[in-house]
Amino acid sequence: MNKSKILLIYTGGTIGMIKEAGQPYLSPFNFENILDRVKEINLLNCQLETISINNPIDSSNIQIENWIELVEIIKTNYNSFDGFVILHGTDTMSYTASALSFLIQNLTKPIILTGSQLPLGDLRTDAKEHLITSIQLARPYHDFDNNGSSSKVTNVIKEVCLYFDNKLFRGNRTTKVNSDQFKAYASFNYPELAKSGVDLKINSEDLYEPLNSNTIFHNKLDDRVSVIKLFPGISKQIVKHMLFDSYSKVVIIESYGSGNMFDFEWFIDELKSSIKKGKYIINVSQCPKGSVQMGKYESSFKLVELDIISGKDITLESAIIKSMYLLSMKLDFKNFKEMFELSISGEIS
Ligand code: ASP
């Protein structure tokens, strides 16, 4: 049987650190020696190669340039490997997963991001299981064929995923929800793609099926995006300042519940004039589960009339990067809105 070829890409974060005996702090280990640290990987039927980004980082420092570097690494190695596993810090992993899902479209192979809450060298580490299972998930898997017959067919995951605490998620649907438990991520608006128990169960009906197999790599994001989180008592001055800031082109407003915003006259007037000045305003809910439904309540009805873009059930992380991606395409308002409200990589229902 042919061995699957997997490329393991190291970006930094807790997963790639160790605490040497007698050493009070965590420090990165030589990543090329990963196979010596996790000998179990040798038992997997795969050929593993490792590569690191130029300067491994704590993921709080991740920038657009790092995402472009990751895209370049994957693009260069795309035809030589069956799947990719990216080791990443947990803090911004959902942003990176979202970014890769827009920057690399029509995938024909899996890209699995994973990290850990405890470093690889820690006795109680979650890193080992995350690493091993992610490599397993990055290989082709067996499934029953579509006719329901019992003959097994070989399939592959064709999307950017995030594996953590026994669950595989669609990456651009995830949010980090916990900084001190192993269950660090949630996907509120989309089911898990796989569960790792005694068996590894892939939920094949919910996997993303790209429109075609012509994989496209993008290398641009436009950072002119800002976010206003509404809260009761937010001052008119602050809202005004953020709506009229001269650099941003997209303003994401984090609204309440099903996309409601206060409908004070001053607020509606400010929205109107910033739209007139060319801002693209997007409505994303602060409520992690459920969808924006403008017009359901009187307080959001005016937003429909203003042609505010609906974030539907998108995560804030995805909304930010999707805006950066669509802005880089220099679309006019009509096309931007149309594309934002449609799914590009399964980020919106
Ligand atoms: N600050 C670290 C990072 O995101 C946390 C982690 O890896 O869990 O890189």
XYZ file of C-alpha atoms in Angstrom, residues 229-235 256 262 264 286:
11
model
C -18.905 46.281 19.007
C -22.191 47.833 20.050
C -23.019 48.041 23.734
C -25.708 49.879 25.617
C -24.325 53.306 26.429
C -21.724 53.448 23.648
C -21.083 57.098 22.933
C -27.263 42.161 19.237
C -30.431 50.543 18.392
C -31.842 56.156 17.561
C -22.427 39.220 18.960
